[in-house]
Amino acid sequence: MKPRIAVLGCGYWGSNHIRTLKALGALHAVSDVNPARAEGFASEQDCLAIEPEALFIRSDVDAIVMALPPQFHADMAVRAVQGGKDVLVEKPIALTVADAERSVTAAADNGRVFMVGHVLRFHPAFETLKALIDNGELGEVRYIHSHRLGLGKFHTENDALWDLAPHDLSMILAITGTEPIEVRGEGAALLDNLSDFAHLHMRFPNGLRSHLFASRLNPYRERRLTVVGTRAMAVFDDVEPWERKLAVYRHAVWQDSGQWAFTTNEPSYVAVGEGMPLTRELEHFIQCIETRAEPRTSGEEAIRVLRILTAGTVTHTGSSS
C-alpha cells in the first residue's frame, strides 16, 4: 500500500503536486487556508479536504507535500515532522538559513524524511548530463553557467534570485560536489525593492567557476545550463524539444607555434528518455518514505543552496536600482 500523502497549499504549484500524486495513486488529502479551494480540489480528485490545523495530527496522513509561500515553510515543516509526518518542502524551504536549519534538524530529531523540491535534479536530461560528466566525457569541468529567464512570476517576499535560482544551484552543486568558497551577487530592481534581475558569480575550491543569471522581467524564456570541460562542452536547454534538450559540443582549442588555434564542431544530441521531472521527483519521495532512504535532494542540500542565495542577495532600499 502506498503512503497516504497530503498536499498543503493548493496554489499553482500545489495543484501540480495534487494531480501528479493522484496519478501515482498516493494522494490522500488536500489542505489550504482557503477551505473552498481545498474542497474544490478534493471534489475534483476524489480525496479528503482537511483543515491545515488538523493536518499535523491526523493518523491517516503519512506525509505532507508543502507548496506554500516560503515564509511559512519552516514553521509548517517543524510541526509536520513533530507530528510524525515525512515532508517534501517546495523551494525555497525558508527565507533564512537559520529557519532552514531549524526545520531540517527537527526532521532528523524526529526520524522523518525531509526532501526539498529541486525538481530539475529529476529531469532525464540533467540525469543524463550528470552521467556524462561522471563518466569523464567532458573531461575536467572548468566552468558552469546557467540562465533562467522569463516574465514572472512576481512575489512580494522573494526576488528573482530566490524564486528562480534554487533549481540551477541544486544542479550546479550536484555537478561540483562541493560548496563555493566565494559568492558574489549583483542585482537590479525595477518594479519595487526586490531584484528582478540577479547575477551570481561563484568560485569553487578546485578552481572551477560558475555564473548564474536569473530574471523575472525578460521578454523571452531561457532555461539553459552550460558545462564547459577540458574535452567537450554540454548544454541542457529545457526550452528545446526532447530530441534537442541535451547537446554536446566537441570543440578543440590548442596552441600552435605560440598562437591559439581552434576547431568548431556541430553539436551531437544525446538521446534522453522522456519523463516528467515532477512525476519522477514524487516517485522518489514515495520510495524514500517506503525505504527510509536519504532523498537525492535532501535538507542538507537545501541549506547549502540557501547559504549561496543569502551570500548573493543584493538589498535595494529605493524603488529602483
PDB file of N, CA and C in Angstrom, residues 64-149:
ATOM      1  N   ILE A  64       3.453  14.842   4.044  1.00  0.00           N
ATOM      2  CA  ILE A  64       2.873  16.095   3.563  1.00  0.00           C
ATOM      3  C   ILE A  64       3.811  16.729   2.543  1.00  0.00           C
ATOM      4  N   VAL A  65       3.251  17.123   1.415  1.00  0.00           N
ATOM      5  CA  VAL A  65       3.959  17.946   0.435  1.00  0.00           C
ATOM      6  C   VAL A  65       3.548  19.392   0.698  1.00  0.00           C
ATOM      7  N   MET A  66       4.539  20.268   0.913  1.00  0.00           N
ATOM      8  CA  MET A  66       4.252  21.663   1.250  1.00  0.00           C
ATOM      9  C   MET A  66       4.594  22.569   0.077  1.00  0.00           C
ATOM     10  N   ALA A  67       3.558  23.245  -0.422  1.00  0.00           N
ATOM     11  CA  ALA A  67       3.751  24.201  -1.518  1.00  0.00           C
ATOM     12  C   ALA A  67       3.138  25.523  -1.090  1.00  0.00           C
ATOM     13  N   LEU A  68       3.799  26.149  -0.132  1.00  0.00           N
ATOM     14  CA  LEU A  68       3.314  27.377   0.490  1.00  0.00           C
ATOM     15  C   LEU A  68       4.206  28.553   0.118  1.00  0.00           C
ATOM     16  N   PRO A  69       3.777  29.783   0.369  1.00  0.00           N
ATOM     17  CA  PRO A  69       4.731  30.888   0.316  1.00  0.00           C
ATOM     18  C   PRO A  69       5.901  30.558   1.236  1.00  0.00           C
ATOM     19  N   PRO A  70       7.137  30.798   0.791  1.00  0.00           N
ATOM     20  CA  PRO A  70       8.307  30.262   1.517  1.00  0.00           C
ATOM     21  C   PRO A  70       8.447  30.737   2.954  1.00  0.00           C
ATOM     22  N   GLN A  71       7.863  31.897   3.287  1.00  0.00           N
ATOM     23  CA  GLN A  71       7.989  32.378   4.670  1.00  0.00           C
ATOM     24  C   GLN A  71       7.257  31.487   5.667  1.00  0.00           C
ATOM     25  N   PHE A  72       6.369  30.604   5.178  1.00  0.00           N
ATOM     26  CA  PHE A  72       5.621  29.715   6.064  1.00  0.00           C
ATOM     27  C   PHE A  72       6.192  28.299   6.109  1.00  0.00           C
ATOM     28  N   HIS A  73       7.136  27.977   5.244  1.00  0.00           N
ATOM     29  CA  HIS A  73       7.593  26.598   5.120  1.00  0.00           C
ATOM     30  C   HIS A  73       8.218  26.052   6.404  1.00  0.00           C
ATOM     31  N   ALA A  74       9.103  26.819   7.029  1.00  0.00           N
ATOM     32  CA  ALA A  74       9.856  26.286   8.169  1.00  0.00           C
ATOM     33  C   ALA A  74       8.937  25.903   9.326  1.00  0.00           C
ATOM     34  N   ASP A  75       8.040  26.808   9.724  1.00  0.00           N
ATOM     35  CA  ASP A  75       7.150  26.513  10.855  1.00  0.00           C
ATOM     36  C   ASP A  75       6.259  25.314  10.549  1.00  0.00           C
ATOM     37  N   MET A  76       5.729  25.248   9.331  1.00  0.00           N
ATOM     38  CA  MET A  76       4.852  24.141   8.973  1.00  0.00           C
ATOM     39  C   MET A  76       5.623  22.814   8.911  1.00  0.00           C
ATOM     40  N   ALA A  77       6.856  22.866   8.407  1.00  0.00           N
ATOM     41  CA  ALA A  77       7.659  21.646   8.329  1.00  0.00           C
ATOM     42  C   ALA A  77       7.986  21.118   9.719  1.00  0.00           C
ATOM     43  N   VAL A  78       8.317  22.021  10.638  1.00  0.00           N
ATOM     44  CA  VAL A  78       8.612  21.599  12.016  1.00  0.00           C
ATOM     45  C   VAL A  78       7.389  20.947  12.643  1.00  0.00           C
ATOM     46  N   ARG A  79       6.228  21.551  12.465  1.00  0.00           N
ATOM     47  CA  ARG A  79       5.001  20.975  13.027  1.00  0.00           C
ATOM     48  C   ARG A  79       4.718  19.602  12.412  1.00  0.00           C
ATOM     49  N   ALA A  80       4.976  19.479  11.110  1.00  0.00           N
ATOM     50  CA  ALA A  80       4.688  18.217  10.428  1.00  0.00           C
ATOM     51  C   ALA A  80       5.579  17.090  10.940  1.00  0.00           C
ATOM     52  N   VAL A  81       6.883  17.336  11.017  1.00  0.00           N
ATOM     53  CA  VAL A  81       7.786  16.249  11.429  1.00  0.00           C
ATOM     54  C   VAL A  81       7.590  15.909  12.909  1.00  0.00           C
ATOM     55  N   GLN A  82       7.257  16.918  13.720  1.00  0.00           N
ATOM     56  CA  GLN A  82       6.964  16.636  15.124  1.00  0.00           C
ATOM     57  C   GLN A  82       5.677  15.823  15.259  1.00  0.00           C
ATOM     58  N   GLY A  83       4.809  15.931  14.250  1.00  0.00           N
ATOM     59  CA  GLY A  83       3.587  15.139  14.228  1.00  0.00           C
ATOM     60  C   GLY A  83       3.774  13.784  13.573  1.00  0.00           C
ATOM     61  N   GLY A  84       5.028  13.426  13.265  1.00  0.00           N
ATOM     62  CA  GLY A  84       5.322  12.113  12.711  1.00  0.00           C
ATOM     63  C   GLY A  84       5.154  11.996  11.210  1.00  0.00           C
ATOM     64  N   LYS A  85       5.122  13.145  10.504  1.00  0.00           N
ATOM     65  CA  LYS A  85       4.933  13.110   9.056  1.00  0.00           C
ATOM     66  C   LYS A  85       6.263  13.307   8.327  1.00  0.00           C
ATOM     67  N   ASP A  86       6.469  12.561   7.260  1.00  0.00           N
ATOM     68  CA  ASP A  86       7.561  12.853   6.334  1.00  0.00           C
ATOM     69  C   ASP A  86       7.147  14.050   5.486  1.00  0.00           C
ATOM     70  N   VAL A  87       8.135  14.813   5.015  1.00  0.00           N
ATOM     71  CA  VAL A  87       7.786  16.035   4.286  1.00  0.00           C
ATOM     72  C   VAL A  87       8.614  16.193   3.018  1.00  0.00           C
ATOM     73  N   LEU A  88       7.953  16.742   2.011  1.00  0.00           N
ATOM     74  CA  LEU A  88       8.624  17.298   0.836  1.00  0.00           C
ATOM     75  C   LEU A  88       8.254  18.766   0.829  1.00  0.00           C
ATOM     76  N   VAL A  89       9.257  19.628   0.956  1.00  0.00           N
ATOM     77  CA  VAL A  89       9.020  21.066   1.038  1.00  0.00           C
ATOM     78  C   VAL A  89       9.484  21.710  -0.262  1.00  0.00           C
ATOM     79  N   GLU A  90       8.605  22.494  -0.856  1.00  0.00           N
ATOM     80  CA  GLU A  90       8.978  23.166  -2.093  1.00  0.00           C
ATOM     81  C   GLU A  90      10.077  24.196  -1.832  1.00  0.00           C
ATOM     82  N   LYS A  91      10.782  24.517  -2.905  1.00  0.00           N
ATOM     83  CA  LYS A  91      11.851  25.512  -2.779  1.00  0.00           C
ATOM     84  C   LYS A  91      11.268  26.926  -2.835  1.00  0.00           C
ATOM     85  N   PRO A  92      11.935  27.900  -2.207  1.00  0.00           N
ATOM     86  CA  PRO A  92      12.948  27.682  -1.179  1.00  0.00           C
ATOM     87  C   PRO A  92      12.291  27.215   0.114  1.00  0.00           C
ATOM     88  N   ILE A  93      13.003  26.362   0.858  1.00  0.00           N
ATOM     89  CA  ILE A  93      12.392  25.767   2.050  1.00  0.00           C
ATOM     90  C   ILE A  93      12.254  26.785   3.180  1.00  0.00           C
ATOM     91  N   ALA A  94      12.903  27.938   3.048  1.00  0.00           N
ATOM     92  CA  ALA A  94      12.805  29.005   4.041  1.00  0.00           C
ATOM     93  C   ALA A  94      13.413  30.259   3.425  1.00  0.00           C
ATOM     94  N   LEU A  95      13.287  31.373   4.146  1.00  0.00           N
ATOM     95  CA  LEU A  95      13.883  32.618   3.665  1.00  0.00           C
ATOM     96  C   LEU A  95      15.137  32.996   4.456  1.00  0.00           C
ATOM     97  N   THR A  96      15.488  32.155   5.448  1.00  0.00           N
ATOM     98  CA  THR A  96      16.749  32.342   6.168  1.00  0.00           C
ATOM     99  C   THR A  96      17.406  30.988   6.367  1.00  0.00           C
ATOM    100  N   VAL A  97      18.720  30.984   6.463  1.00  0.00           N
ATOM    101  CA  VAL A  97      19.457  29.748   6.709  1.00  0.00           C
ATOM    102  C   VAL A  97      19.070  29.180   8.070  1.00  0.00           C
ATOM    103  N   ALA A  98      18.870  30.056   9.061  1.00  0.00           N
ATOM    104  CA  ALA A  98      18.519  29.593  10.409  1.00  0.00           C
ATOM    105  C   ALA A  98      17.198  28.836  10.396  1.00  0.00           C
ATOM    106  N   ASP A  99      16.202  29.345   9.678  1.00  0.00           N
ATOM    107  CA  ASP A  99      14.920  28.648   9.592  1.00  0.00           C
ATOM    108  C   ASP A  99      15.058  27.315   8.869  1.00  0.00           C
ATOM    109  N   ALA A 100      15.872  27.299   7.819  1.00  0.00           N
ATOM    110  CA  ALA A 100      16.099  26.043   7.096  1.00  0.00           C
ATOM    111  C   ALA A 100      16.746  25.009   8.005  1.00  0.00           C
ATOM    112  N   GLU A 101      17.764  25.431   8.741  1.00  0.00           N
ATOM    113  CA  GLU A 101      18.452  24.509   9.653  1.00  0.00           C
ATOM    114  C   GLU A 101      17.512  24.015  10.745  1.00  0.00           C
ATOM    115  N   ARG A 102      16.640  24.886  11.215  1.00  0.00           N
ATOM    116  CA  ARG A 102      15.685  24.513  12.261  1.00  0.00           C
ATOM    117  C   ARG A 102      14.757  23.394  11.777  1.00  0.00           C
ATOM    118  N   SER A 103      14.257  23.511  10.568  1.00  0.00           N
ATOM    119  CA  SER A 103      13.322  22.501  10.074  1.00  0.00           C
ATOM    120  C   SER A 103      14.038  21.192   9.735  1.00  0.00           C
ATOM    121  N   VAL A 104      15.237  21.284   9.178  1.00  0.00           N
ATOM    122  CA  VAL A 104      15.987  20.069   8.834  1.00  0.00           C
ATOM    123  C   VAL A 104      16.416  19.331  10.102  1.00  0.00           C
ATOM    124  N   THR A 105      16.834  20.076  11.118  1.00  0.00           N
ATOM    125  CA  THR A 105      17.210  19.465  12.396  1.00  0.00           C
ATOM    126  C   THR A 105      16.010  18.790  13.050  1.00  0.00           C
ATOM    127  N   ALA A 106      14.856  19.442  12.986  1.00  0.00           N
ATOM    128  CA  ALA A 106      13.649  18.857  13.573  1.00  0.00           C
ATOM    129  C   ALA A 106      13.293  17.540  12.887  1.00  0.00           C
ATOM    130  N   ALA A 107      13.455  17.488  11.572  1.00  0.00           N
ATOM    131  CA  ALA A 107      13.172  16.253  10.841  1.00  0.00           C
ATOM    132  C   ALA A 107      14.114  15.138  11.280  1.00  0.00           C
ATOM    133  N   ALA A 108      15.407  15.459  11.416  1.00  0.00           N
ATOM    134  CA  ALA A 108      16.386  14.453  11.842  1.00  0.00           C
ATOM    135  C   ALA A 108      16.091  13.981  13.263  1.00  0.00           C
ATOM    136  N   ASP A 109      15.755  14.926  14.154  1.00  0.00           N
ATOM    137  CA  ASP A 109      15.475  14.575  15.550  1.00  0.00           C
ATOM    138  C   ASP A 109      14.257  13.660  15.676  1.00  0.00           C
ATOM    139  N   ASN A 110      13.328  13.802  14.730  1.00  0.00           N
ATOM    140  CA  ASN A 110      12.103  13.005  14.788  1.00  0.00           C
ATOM    141  C   ASN A 110      12.121  11.823  13.827  1.00  0.00           C
ATOM    142  N   GLY A 111      13.278  11.570  13.196  1.00  0.00           N
ATOM    143  CA  GLY A 111      13.418  10.417  12.321  1.00  0.00           C
ATOM    144  C   GLY A 111      12.549  10.465  11.081  1.00  0.00           C
ATOM    145  N   ARG A 112      12.308  11.684  10.560  1.00  0.00           N
ATOM    146  CA  ARG A 112      11.427  11.823   9.420  1.00  0.00           C
ATOM    147  C   ARG A 112      12.226  12.121   8.144  1.00  0.00           C
ATOM    148  N   VAL A 113      11.680  11.709   7.009  1.00  0.00           N
ATOM    149  CA  VAL A 113      12.244  12.039   5.705  1.00  0.00           C
ATOM    150  C   VAL A 113      12.009  13.531   5.446  1.00  0.00           C
ATOM    151  N   PHE A 114      13.069  14.228   5.037  1.00  0.00           N
ATOM    152  CA  PHE A 114      12.948  15.639   4.656  1.00  0.00           C
ATOM    153  C   PHE A 114      13.520  15.781   3.253  1.00  0.00           C
ATOM    154  N   MET A 115      12.663  16.126   2.322  1.00  0.00           N
ATOM    155  CA  MET A 115      13.075  16.271   0.924  1.00  0.00           C
ATOM    156  C   MET A 115      12.701  17.663   0.445  1.00  0.00           C
ATOM    157  N   VAL A 116      13.507  18.222  -0.435  1.00  0.00           N
ATOM    158  CA  VAL A 116      13.238  19.555  -0.972  1.00  0.00           C
ATOM    159  C   VAL A 116      12.916  19.437  -2.458  1.00  0.00           C
ATOM    160  N   GLY A 117      12.030  20.329  -2.939  1.00  0.00           N
ATOM    161  CA  GLY A 117      11.549  20.252  -4.313  1.00  0.00           C
ATOM    162  C   GLY A 117      12.460  20.865  -5.348  1.00  0.00           C
ATOM    163  N   HIS A 118      13.683  20.394  -5.427  1.00  0.00           N
ATOM    164  CA  HIS A 118      14.590  20.817  -6.506  1.00  0.00           C
ATOM    165  C   HIS A 118      14.333  19.898  -7.702  1.00  0.00           C
ATOM    166  N   VAL A 119      13.243  20.183  -8.384  1.00  0.00           N
ATOM    167  CA  VAL A 119      12.662  19.228  -9.332  1.00  0.00           C
ATOM    168  C   VAL A 119      13.555  18.940 -10.534  1.00  0.00           C
ATOM    169  N   LEU A 120      14.418  19.890 -10.921  1.00  0.00           N
ATOM    170  CA  LEU A 120      15.231  19.657 -12.123  1.00  0.00           C
ATOM    171  C   LEU A 120      16.328  18.617 -11.902  1.00  0.00           C
ATOM    172  N   ARG A 121      16.608  18.278 -10.668  1.00  0.00           N
ATOM    173  CA  ARG A 121      17.538  17.180 -10.416  1.00  0.00           C
ATOM    174  C   ARG A 121      16.971  15.855 -10.929  1.00  0.00           C
ATOM    175  N   PHE A 122      15.656  15.817 -11.155  1.00  0.00           N
ATOM    176  CA  PHE A 122      14.993  14.605 -11.622  1.00  0.00           C
ATOM    177  C   PHE A 122      14.641  14.678 -13.106  1.00  0.00           C
ATOM    178  N   HIS A 123      15.133  15.706 -13.774  1.00  0.00           N
ATOM    179  CA  HIS A 123      14.907  15.827 -15.221  1.00  0.00           C
ATOM    180  C   HIS A 123      15.789  14.810 -15.942  1.00  0.00           C
ATOM    181  N   PRO A 124      15.229  13.996 -16.837  1.00  0.00           N
ATOM    182  CA  PRO A 124      16.056  12.998 -17.529  1.00  0.00           C
ATOM    183  C   PRO A 124      17.254  13.593 -18.249  1.00  0.00           C
ATOM    184  N   ALA A 125      17.119  14.805 -18.788  1.00  0.00           N
ATOM    185  CA  ALA A 125      18.249  15.429 -19.491  1.00  0.00           C
ATOM    186  C   ALA A 125      19.365  15.775 -18.507  1.00  0.00           C
ATOM    187  N   PHE A 126      18.997  16.258 -17.308  1.00  0.00           N
ATOM    188  CA  PHE A 126      20.047  16.548 -16.327  1.00  0.00           C
ATOM    189  C   PHE A 126      20.685  15.269 -15.820  1.00  0.00           C
ATOM    190  N   GLU A 127      19.884  14.247 -15.575  1.00  0.00           N
ATOM    191  CA  GLU A 127      20.445  12.975 -15.118  1.00  0.00           C
ATOM    192  C   GLU A 127      21.431  12.413 -16.144  1.00  0.00           C
ATOM    193  N   THR A 128      21.101  12.563 -17.434  1.00  0.00           N
ATOM    194  CA  THR A 128      21.999  12.092 -18.487  1.00  0.00           C
ATOM    195  C   THR A 128      23.259  12.941 -18.541  1.00  0.00           C
ATOM    196  N   LEU A 129      23.094  14.264 -18.396  1.00  0.00           N
ATOM    197  CA  LEU A 129      24.248  15.158 -18.364  1.00  0.00           C
ATOM    198  C   LEU A 129      25.170  14.805 -17.202  1.00  0.00           C
ATOM    199  N   LYS A 130      24.594  14.576 -16.031  1.00  0.00           N
ATOM    200  CA  LYS A 130      25.399  14.234 -14.852  1.00  0.00           C
ATOM    201  C   LYS A 130      26.173  12.939 -15.094  1.00  0.00           C
ATOM    202  N   ALA A 131      25.552  11.971 -15.768  1.00  0.00           N
ATOM    203  CA  ALA A 131      26.236  10.708 -16.068  1.00  0.00           C
ATOM    204  C   ALA A 131      27.391  10.931 -17.040  1.00  0.00           C
ATOM    205  N   LEU A 132      27.210  11.806 -18.029  1.00  0.00           N
ATOM    206  CA  LEU A 132      28.292  12.131 -18.962  1.00  0.00           C
ATOM    207  C   LEU A 132      29.481  12.733 -18.228  1.00  0.00           C
ATOM    208  N   ILE A 133      29.188  13.632 -17.300  1.00  0.00           N
ATOM    209  CA  ILE A 133      30.250  14.280 -16.526  1.00  0.00           C
ATOM    210  C   ILE A 133      30.969  13.258 -15.651  1.00  0.00           C
ATOM    211  N   ASP A 134      30.195  12.426 -14.955  1.00  0.00           N
ATOM    212  CA  ASP A 134      30.781  11.428 -14.055  1.00  0.00           C
ATOM    213  C   ASP A 134      31.622  10.414 -14.819  1.00  0.00           C
ATOM    214  N   ASN A 135      31.255  10.153 -16.058  1.00  0.00           N
ATOM    215  CA  ASN A 135      31.993   9.192 -16.885  1.00  0.00           C
ATOM    216  C   ASN A 135      33.202   9.807 -17.585  1.00  0.00           C
ATOM    217  N   GLY A 136      33.423  11.105 -17.366  1.00  0.00           N
ATOM    218  CA  GLY A 136      34.597  11.760 -17.942  1.00  0.00           C
ATOM    219  C   GLY A 136      34.445  12.192 -19.387  1.00  0.00           C
ATOM    220  N   GLU A 137      33.218  12.172 -19.927  1.00  0.00           N
ATOM    221  CA  GLU A 137      33.014  12.525 -21.329  1.00  0.00           C
ATOM    222  C   GLU A 137      33.398  13.974 -21.629  1.00  0.00           C
ATOM    223  N   LEU A 138      33.249  14.855 -20.645  1.00  0.00           N
ATOM    224  CA  LEU A 138      33.567  16.271 -20.859  1.00  0.00           C
ATOM    225  C   LEU A 138      34.972  16.614 -20.393  1.00  0.00           C
ATOM    226  N   GLY A 139      35.688  15.640 -19.832  1.00  0.00           N
ATOM    227  CA  GLY A 139      36.983  15.936 -19.238  1.00  0.00           C
ATOM    228  C   GLY A 139      36.787  16.574 -17.872  1.00  0.00           C
ATOM    229  N   GLU A 140      37.720  17.415 -17.474  1.00  0.00           N
ATOM    230  CA  GLU A 140      37.604  18.123 -16.199  1.00  0.00           C
ATOM    231  C   GLU A 140      36.700  19.333 -16.380  1.00  0.00           C
ATOM    232  N   VAL A 141      35.658  19.417 -15.556  1.00  0.00           N
ATOM    233  CA  VAL A 141      34.744  20.561 -15.647  1.00  0.00           C
ATOM    234  C   VAL A 141      35.438  21.799 -15.091  1.00  0.00           C
ATOM    235  N   ARG A 142      35.440  22.859 -15.906  1.00  0.00           N
ATOM    236  CA  ARG A 142      36.132  24.095 -15.508  1.00  0.00           C
ATOM    237  C   ARG A 142      35.190  25.269 -15.282  1.00  0.00           C
ATOM    238  N   TYR A 143      34.027  25.238 -15.945  1.00  0.00           N
ATOM    239  CA  TYR A 143      33.121  26.388 -15.869  1.00  0.00           C
ATOM    240  C   TYR A 143      31.690  25.919 -16.087  1.00  0.00           C
ATOM    241  N   ILE A 144      30.760  26.490 -15.317  1.00  0.00           N
ATOM    242  CA  ILE A 144      29.331  26.196 -15.465  1.00  0.00           C
ATOM    243  C   ILE A 144      28.585  27.523 -15.464  1.00  0.00           C
ATOM    244  N   HIS A 145      27.737  27.712 -16.456  1.00  0.00           N
ATOM    245  CA  HIS A 145      26.878  28.890 -16.379  1.00  0.00           C
ATOM    246  C   HIS A 145      25.442  28.514 -16.694  1.00  0.00           C
ATOM    247  N   SER A 146      24.522  29.181 -16.016  1.00  0.00           N
ATOM    248  CA  SER A 146      23.104  28.878 -16.179  1.00  0.00           C
ATOM    249  C   SER A 146      22.316  30.165 -16.370  1.00  0.00           C
ATOM    250  N   HIS A 147      21.325  30.108 -17.230  1.00  0.00           N
ATOM    251  CA  HIS A 147      20.430  31.232 -17.489  1.00  0.00           C
ATOM    252  C   HIS A 147      19.000  30.746 -17.290  1.00  0.00           C
ATOM    253  N   ARG A 148      18.259  31.417 -16.423  1.00  0.00           N
ATOM    254  CA  ARG A 148      16.848  31.096 -16.200  1.00  0.00           C
ATOM    255  C   ARG A 148      16.081  32.417 -16.262  1.00  0.00           C
ATOM    256  N   LEU A 149      15.528  32.684 -17.411  1.00  0.00           N
ATOM    257  CA  LEU A 149      14.933  33.988 -17.677  1.00  0.00           C
ATOM    258  C   LEU A 149      13.498  33.829 -18.159  1.00  0.00           C
TER     259      LEU A 149
END
